[in-house]
Amino acid sequence: MSTNSALHKYASSDIGEFERIQHLVYKHTAIVISEEKKDFIRSRISKRLRELELDSLSEYCDYVESGKESVSTFTSQVTTNHTHFFRERHHFDALITHLSQSGLSGKVIWSSACSTGEEPYSIAISLLEQFDDVFTSGLKLLATDLDEKVLDIARNGVYDAGRLEPVSISQKQQCCVRGVGESTGKVRMKKPIRDLIEFSAVNLVEPLTISKRVNIIFCRNVIIYFDRKSKIKIFDSFAKIQESGDLLFIGHSESLNDISSSYSCIGNTIYRRN
Ligand SMILES: C[S@@+](CC[C@H](N)C(=O)[O-])C[C@H]1O[C@@H](n2cnc3c(N)ncnc32)[C@H](O)[C@@H]1O
């Protein structure tokens, strides 16, 4: 079912409870949930129904529509937060090459769907390994997500040691502390690195609250779930806060073909603002 038909049916008030969920998810996130995901979504939401002692998806939709459920809590049940350190490593290599040429001074880097933080920490780790002036250059590293729960994990910066496997030993020594006692088997990002990153909630579907120039945007593995209209809107808003030569990284199965003419592809899922 297309989103348009979902909206149309919603307006006609003759609508099934799953379609109401589809509509609410689309309204708040731009994510289009297909019929095939029906059982998956039902099983995810059923835990929340039990917590709230509600009997049906329909009652839950009423609850969400009444504003009693935060958008973040609602959407966290349907979004995918999968991520890992140095995912698509070539992006971090390209980032370092770019910044080695242009310098760090005053640069703004934005991880725009940061999930549990592995992406912005991978950026920070790469920068710290390469540049001596990360903390003094005026660099800003922003990391945002729609989901408050994942943002809390990201701010805390604690991970199972196994997740740090893509991080080299010297990078770990520079950036992480090993947990002891109850925290054995965990690692934590060092405080100056946690403090380097400004974490906050941003919904990419809403008008952008960031108005300053952003030199480098990571928008990876999120728009894949959006419809074309929302993608166009998001990349239009990115184009407004980037200038010629600035970079945009997208996910491995994403593309700006027929979505934005403001960017040129300069490498595998790497784009430059025209
Ligand atoms: C699969 S993770 C990608 C994490 C990371 N960028 C990566 O590539 O590894 C997708 C993230 O997008 C977030 N997300 C989904 N819809 C969003 C929206 N409308 N605005 C901001 N973040 C959103 C989810 O909460 C989730 O954490």
Tab-separated table of C-alpha atoms and ligand atoms in Angstrom:
chain	number	residue	atom	x	y	z
A	1	MET	CA	0.000	0.000	0.000
A	2	SER	CA	1.352	3.429	-0.872
A	3	THR	CA	1.509	6.166	1.743
A	4	ASN	CA	-0.914	8.275	-0.249
A	5	SER	CA	-3.509	5.581	-0.196
A	6	ALA	CA	-2.912	5.173	3.542
A	7	LEU	CA	-3.570	8.881	4.039
A	8	HIS	CA	-6.630	8.760	1.837
A	9	LYS	CA	-8.088	5.823	3.726
A	10	TYR	CA	-7.287	7.492	7.010
A	11	ALA	CA	-9.291	10.530	5.951
A	12	SER	CA	-12.222	8.330	5.051
A	13	SER	CA	-12.274	7.108	8.690
A	14	ASP	CA	-12.733	3.558	7.437
A	15	ILE	CA	-9.297	2.461	8.413
A	16	GLY	CA	-7.711	-0.589	9.985
A	17	GLU	CA	-5.556	-0.278	13.072
A	18	PHE	CA	-2.366	-1.209	11.239
A	19	GLU	CA	-3.025	1.531	8.680
A	20	ARG	CA	-3.422	4.004	11.523
A	21	ILE	CA	-0.005	2.931	12.783
A	22	GLN	CA	1.408	3.327	9.266
A	23	HIS	CA	-0.067	6.813	9.053
A	24	LEU	CA	1.218	7.883	12.483
A	25	VAL	CA	4.710	6.558	11.793
A	26	TYR	CA	4.805	8.362	8.453
A	27	LYS	CA	3.535	11.588	9.973
A	28	HIS	CA	6.197	11.627	12.676
A	29	THR	CA	9.203	10.127	10.886
A	30	ALA	CA	8.598	9.969	7.098
A	31	ILE	CA	9.211	6.235	7.427
A	32	VAL	CA	7.008	4.169	5.138
A	33	ILE	CA	6.103	0.843	6.731
A	34	SER	CA	5.135	-1.832	4.263
A	35	GLU	CA	2.424	-4.462	4.795
A	36	GLU	CA	5.119	-7.130	5.053
A	37	LYS	CA	6.300	-5.515	8.294
A	38	LYS	CA	2.882	-5.918	9.894
A	39	ASP	CA	3.731	-8.819	12.221
A	40	PHE	CA	7.094	-7.348	13.127
A	41	ILE	CA	5.541	-3.984	14.082
A	42	ARG	CA	2.691	-5.639	15.989
A	43	SER	CA	5.096	-7.708	18.034
A	44	ARG	CA	7.282	-4.688	18.800
A	45	ILE	CA	4.339	-2.576	19.932
A	46	SER	CA	2.698	-5.366	21.949
A	47	LYS	CA	5.230	-4.902	24.767
A	48	ARG	CA	4.251	-1.257	25.057
A	49	LEU	CA	0.545	-2.204	25.041
A	50	ARG	CA	1.159	-4.457	28.046
A	51	GLU	CA	3.059	-1.708	29.863
A	52	LEU	CA	0.200	0.725	29.286
A	53	GLU	CA	-2.448	-1.968	29.914
A	54	LEU	CA	-4.075	-1.258	26.563
A	55	ASP	CA	-5.986	-3.946	24.677
A	56	SER	CA	-5.460	-3.105	21.017
A	57	LEU	CA	-3.363	-1.207	18.498
A	58	SER	CA	-6.365	0.982	17.989
A	59	GLU	CA	-6.377	2.051	21.652
A	60	TYR	CA	-2.661	2.656	21.360
A	61	CYS	CA	-3.222	4.877	18.289
A	62	ASP	CA	-5.730	6.916	20.319
A	63	TYR	CA	-3.115	7.199	23.066
A	64	VAL	CA	-0.449	8.407	20.618
A	65	GLU	CA	-2.833	10.834	18.916
A	66	SER	CA	-3.884	12.297	22.261
A	67	GLY	CA	-0.256	13.351	22.772
A	68	LYS	CA	0.163	11.242	25.921
A	69	GLU	CA	2.907	9.173	24.274
A	70	SER	CA	6.069	11.080	23.364
A	71	VAL	CA	6.941	10.958	19.681
A	72	SER	CA	10.316	9.517	20.627
A	73	THR	CA	8.831	6.622	22.631
A	74	PHE	CA	6.345	5.851	19.875
A	75	THR	CA	8.804	5.960	17.019
A	76	SER	CA	11.563	4.086	18.856
A	77	GLN	CA	9.412	0.975	18.577
A	78	VAL	CA	9.377	1.037	14.809
A	79	THR	CA	12.789	2.400	13.902
A	80	THR	CA	15.910	0.358	13.342
A	81	ASN	CA	18.896	1.489	15.376
A	82	HIS	CA	21.424	-0.953	13.950
A	83	THR	CA	24.865	0.612	13.675
A	84	HIS	CA	28.498	-0.154	14.419
A	85	PHE	CA	31.884	1.484	14.785
A	86	PHE	CA	33.540	2.445	11.489
A	87	ARG	CA	30.572	1.291	9.447
A	88	GLU	CA	31.516	1.930	5.799
A	89	ARG	CA	35.109	2.675	6.713
A	90	HIS	CA	35.856	4.391	3.401
A	91	HIS	CA	33.733	7.349	4.600
A	92	PHE	CA	36.079	7.959	7.522
A	93	ASP	CA	39.110	7.737	5.217
A	94	ALA	CA	37.489	10.264	2.857
A	95	LEU	CA	36.666	12.522	5.802
A	96	ILE	CA	40.294	12.569	6.924
A	97	THR	CA	41.592	13.162	3.382
A	98	HIS	CA	39.164	16.069	2.957
A	99	LEU	CA	40.023	17.672	6.299
A	100	SER	CA	43.768	17.165	5.799
A	101	GLN	CA	43.428	19.429	2.771
A	102	SER	CA	41.056	22.017	4.207
A	103	GLY	CA	41.999	21.981	7.919
A	104	LEU	CA	39.835	21.513	11.005
A	105	SER	CA	39.567	25.130	12.021
A	106	GLY	CA	35.958	26.172	12.641
A	107	LYS	CA	34.542	23.142	10.825
A	108	VAL	CA	31.102	21.782	11.700
A	109	ILE	CA	30.457	18.051	11.259
A	110	TRP	CA	26.973	16.616	11.763
A	111	SER	CA	26.008	12.986	12.314
A	112	SER	CA	22.312	13.404	11.555
A	113	ALA	CA	20.914	9.959	12.514
A	114	CYS	CA	23.530	8.953	15.056
A	115	SER	CA	21.643	6.115	16.765
A	116	THR	CA	23.606	4.820	19.788
A	117	GLY	CA	26.666	6.935	18.976
A	118	GLU	CA	29.040	4.624	17.140
A	119	GLU	CA	29.021	6.930	14.097
A	120	PRO	CA	29.956	10.223	15.826
A	121	TYR	CA	32.492	8.424	18.030
A	122	SER	CA	34.063	6.878	14.917
A	123	ILE	CA	34.347	10.403	13.501
A	124	ALA	CA	35.919	11.690	16.739
A	125	ILE	CA	38.318	8.735	16.957
A	126	SER	CA	39.438	9.279	13.331
A	127	LEU	CA	40.015	12.984	13.923
A	128	LEU	CA	41.940	12.460	17.153
A	129	GLU	CA	44.242	9.978	15.516
A	130	GLN	CA	45.051	12.366	12.690
A	131	PHE	CA	44.975	15.896	14.077
A	132	ASP	CA	46.619	17.484	17.137
A	133	ASP	CA	44.235	20.443	17.291
A	134	VAL	CA	40.861	18.666	17.611
A	135	PHE	CA	40.087	20.328	20.950
A	136	THR	CA	41.494	23.747	20.084
A	137	SER	CA	40.441	24.208	16.452
A	138	GLY	CA	36.897	25.382	17.158
A	139	LEU	CA	35.619	22.209	15.513
A	140	LYS	CA	31.988	21.380	16.284
A	141	LEU	CA	30.765	17.794	16.188
A	142	LEU	CA	26.968	17.547	16.303
A	143	ALA	CA	25.160	14.228	16.697
A	144	THR	CA	21.381	13.983	16.521
A	145	ASP	CA	18.648	11.408	16.299
A	146	LEU	CA	14.900	11.319	16.641
A	147	ASP	CA	15.021	8.706	19.394
A	148	GLU	CA	15.797	9.941	22.929
A	149	LYS	CA	16.595	6.413	24.152
A	150	VAL	CA	19.449	5.895	21.706
A	151	LEU	CA	20.691	9.415	22.406
A	152	ASP	CA	21.005	8.563	26.115
A	153	ILE	CA	23.125	5.526	25.237
A	154	ALA	CA	25.232	7.679	22.910
A	155	ARG	CA	25.791	10.389	25.545
A	156	ASN	CA	26.813	7.763	28.080
A	157	GLY	CA	29.347	6.306	25.616
A	158	VAL	CA	29.526	2.838	27.208
A	159	TYR	CA	29.774	-0.185	24.900
A	160	ASP	CA	30.435	-3.892	25.141
A	161	ALA	CA	34.139	-4.339	24.456
A	162	GLY	CA	33.340	-6.643	21.523
A	163	ARG	CA	31.671	-3.780	19.669
A	164	LEU	CA	35.006	-1.958	19.621
A	165	GLU	CA	36.562	-4.639	17.440
A	166	PRO	CA	36.844	-2.307	14.397
A	167	VAL	CA	38.719	0.241	16.537
A	168	SER	CA	42.510	-0.233	16.516
A	169	ILE	CA	44.472	-0.844	19.719
A	170	SER	CA	46.159	2.560	19.538
A	171	GLN	CA	42.814	4.291	18.912
A	172	LYS	CA	41.354	2.476	21.925
A	173	GLN	CA	44.294	3.555	24.066
A	174	GLN	CA	43.778	7.137	22.976
A	175	CYS	CA	39.983	7.292	23.270
A	176	CYS	CA	38.609	4.622	25.623
A	177	VAL	CA	38.799	3.444	29.214
A	178	ARG	CA	38.246	-0.188	30.137
A	179	GLY	CA	35.549	-0.988	32.664
A	180	VAL	CA	36.477	-2.673	35.960
A	181	GLY	CA	34.440	-4.486	38.601
A	182	GLU	CA	30.787	-4.543	37.553
A	183	SER	CA	31.751	-2.904	34.256
A	184	THR	CA	34.248	-5.571	33.255
A	185	GLY	CA	33.777	-6.341	29.584
A	186	LYS	CA	32.637	-2.784	28.843
A	187	VAL	CA	34.545	0.210	27.549
A	188	ARG	CA	33.695	3.870	27.872
A	189	MET	CA	34.634	6.750	25.619
A	190	LYS	CA	36.904	9.138	27.536
A	191	LYS	CA	35.164	12.215	28.922
A	192	PRO	CA	36.854	14.808	26.645
A	193	ILE	CA	35.618	12.804	23.653
A	194	ARG	CA	32.091	12.533	25.045
A	195	ASP	CA	32.190	16.267	25.710
A	196	LEU	CA	33.432	16.999	22.201
A	197	ILE	CA	30.158	15.752	20.726
A	198	GLU	CA	26.963	17.798	21.138
A	199	PHE	CA	24.122	15.286	21.282
A	200	SER	CA	20.529	16.454	20.790
A	201	ALA	CA	17.175	15.335	19.408
A	202	VAL	CA	16.432	16.376	15.827
A	203	ASN	CA	13.681	14.967	13.654
A	204	LEU	CA	14.841	15.141	10.043
A	205	VAL	CA	11.247	15.431	8.885
A	206	GLU	CA	10.678	18.682	10.736
A	207	PRO	CA	12.026	22.057	9.575
A	208	LEU	CA	15.739	22.181	10.354
A	209	THR	CA	16.696	23.961	13.545
A	210	ILE	CA	20.341	24.052	12.459
A	211	SER	CA	20.916	27.238	10.512
A	212	LYS	CA	24.699	27.621	10.578
A	213	ARG	CA	26.858	26.170	7.841
A	214	VAL	CA	27.582	22.459	8.234
A	215	ASN	CA	30.725	21.492	6.341
A	216	ILE	CA	30.224	17.746	6.536
A	217	ILE	CA	26.987	15.817	6.986
A	218	PHE	CA	26.664	12.105	7.701
A	219	CYS	CA	23.122	11.003	6.826
A	220	ARG	CA	23.573	7.267	6.613
A	221	ASN	CA	21.148	4.365	6.652
A	222	VAL	CA	18.123	6.425	7.547
A	223	ILE	CA	16.561	7.837	4.361
A	224	ILE	CA	16.316	4.301	3.031
A	225	TYR	CA	13.044	4.053	4.993
A	226	PHE	CA	11.645	7.374	3.660
A	227	ASP	CA	9.515	8.098	0.608
A	228	ARG	CA	10.824	10.197	-2.288
A	229	LYS	CA	9.001	13.368	-1.258
A	230	SER	CA	10.591	13.320	2.201
A	231	LYS	CA	14.041	12.572	0.780
A	232	ILE	CA	13.783	15.574	-1.559
A	233	LYS	CA	12.767	17.808	1.333
A	234	ILE	CA	15.589	16.610	3.583
A	235	PHE	CA	18.331	17.042	0.973
A	236	ASP	CA	16.942	20.475	0.004
A	237	SER	CA	17.288	21.516	3.622
A	238	PHE	CA	20.826	20.081	3.779
A	239	ALA	CA	21.764	22.003	0.614
A	240	LYS	CA	20.707	25.247	2.334
A	241	ILE	CA	23.178	24.774	5.188
A	242	GLN	CA	26.070	23.559	3.013
A	243	GLU	CA	28.281	25.527	0.636
A	244	SER	CA	30.146	24.563	-2.499
A	245	GLY	CA	32.752	21.872	-1.746
A	246	ASP	CA	31.109	20.658	1.468
A	247	LEU	CA	30.610	16.908	1.862
A	248	LEU	CA	27.629	14.630	2.399
A	249	PHE	CA	27.905	10.922	3.238
A	250	ILE	CA	24.906	8.629	2.756
A	251	GLY	CA	24.297	4.927	3.418
A	252	HIS	CA	25.559	2.034	1.312
A	253	SER	CA	22.178	1.338	-0.321
A	254	GLU	CA	21.117	4.961	-0.700
A	255	SER	CA	21.476	7.382	-3.602
A	256	LEU	CA	20.710	11.004	-4.516
A	257	ASN	CA	19.861	10.088	-8.121
A	258	ASP	CA	16.659	11.942	-9.071
A	259	ILE	CA	16.491	13.293	-5.515
A	260	SER	CA	18.848	16.271	-5.472
A	261	SER	CA	20.746	18.191	-8.130
A	262	SER	CA	22.577	20.238	-5.476
A	263	TYR	CA	25.145	17.483	-4.985
A	264	SER	CA	27.583	15.601	-7.220
A	265	CYS	CA	28.694	12.080	-6.476
A	266	ILE	CA	32.481	12.021	-5.957
A	267	GLY	CA	32.886	8.480	-4.644
A	268	ASN	CA	31.026	5.484	-3.332
A	269	THR	CA	28.045	7.137	-1.504
A	270	ILE	CA	30.081	10.318	-1.050
A	271	TYR	CA	28.648	13.596	-2.385
A	272	ARG	CA	29.984	17.123	-2.758
A	273	ARG	CA	27.796	20.234	-2.621
A	274	ASN	CA	27.897	21.902	-6.054
B	1	LIG	C1	19.900	2.318	11.110
B	1	LIG	S1	20.232	3.664	12.194
B	1	LIG	C2	21.618	4.402	11.375
B	1	LIG	C3	22.716	4.782	12.341
B	1	LIG	C4	23.983	5.325	11.682
B	1	LIG	N1	23.717	6.515	10.911
B	1	LIG	C5	24.638	4.273	10.812
B	1	LIG	O1	24.627	4.409	9.584
B	1	LIG	O2	25.178	3.302	11.345
B	1	LIG	C6	18.879	4.757	11.752
B	1	LIG	C7	18.618	5.848	12.792
B	1	LIG	O3	17.765	6.820	12.202
B	1	LIG	C8	16.931	7.345	13.209
B	1	LIG	N2	15.762	7.989	12.570
B	1	LIG	C9	14.700	7.404	11.959
B	1	LIG	N3	13.853	8.341	11.516
B	1	LIG	C10	14.392	9.545	11.830
B	1	LIG	C11	13.989	10.887	11.635
B	1	LIG	N4	12.834	11.187	11.012
B	1	LIG	N5	14.782	11.873	12.113
B	1	LIG	C12	15.954	11.588	12.740
B	1	LIG	N6	16.388	10.338	12.963
B	1	LIG	C13	15.614	9.321	12.513
B	1	LIG	C14	16.581	6.126	14.049
B	1	LIG	O4	16.157	6.500	15.346
B	1	LIG	C15	17.891	5.344	14.035
B	1	LIG	O5	18.650	5.599	15.188
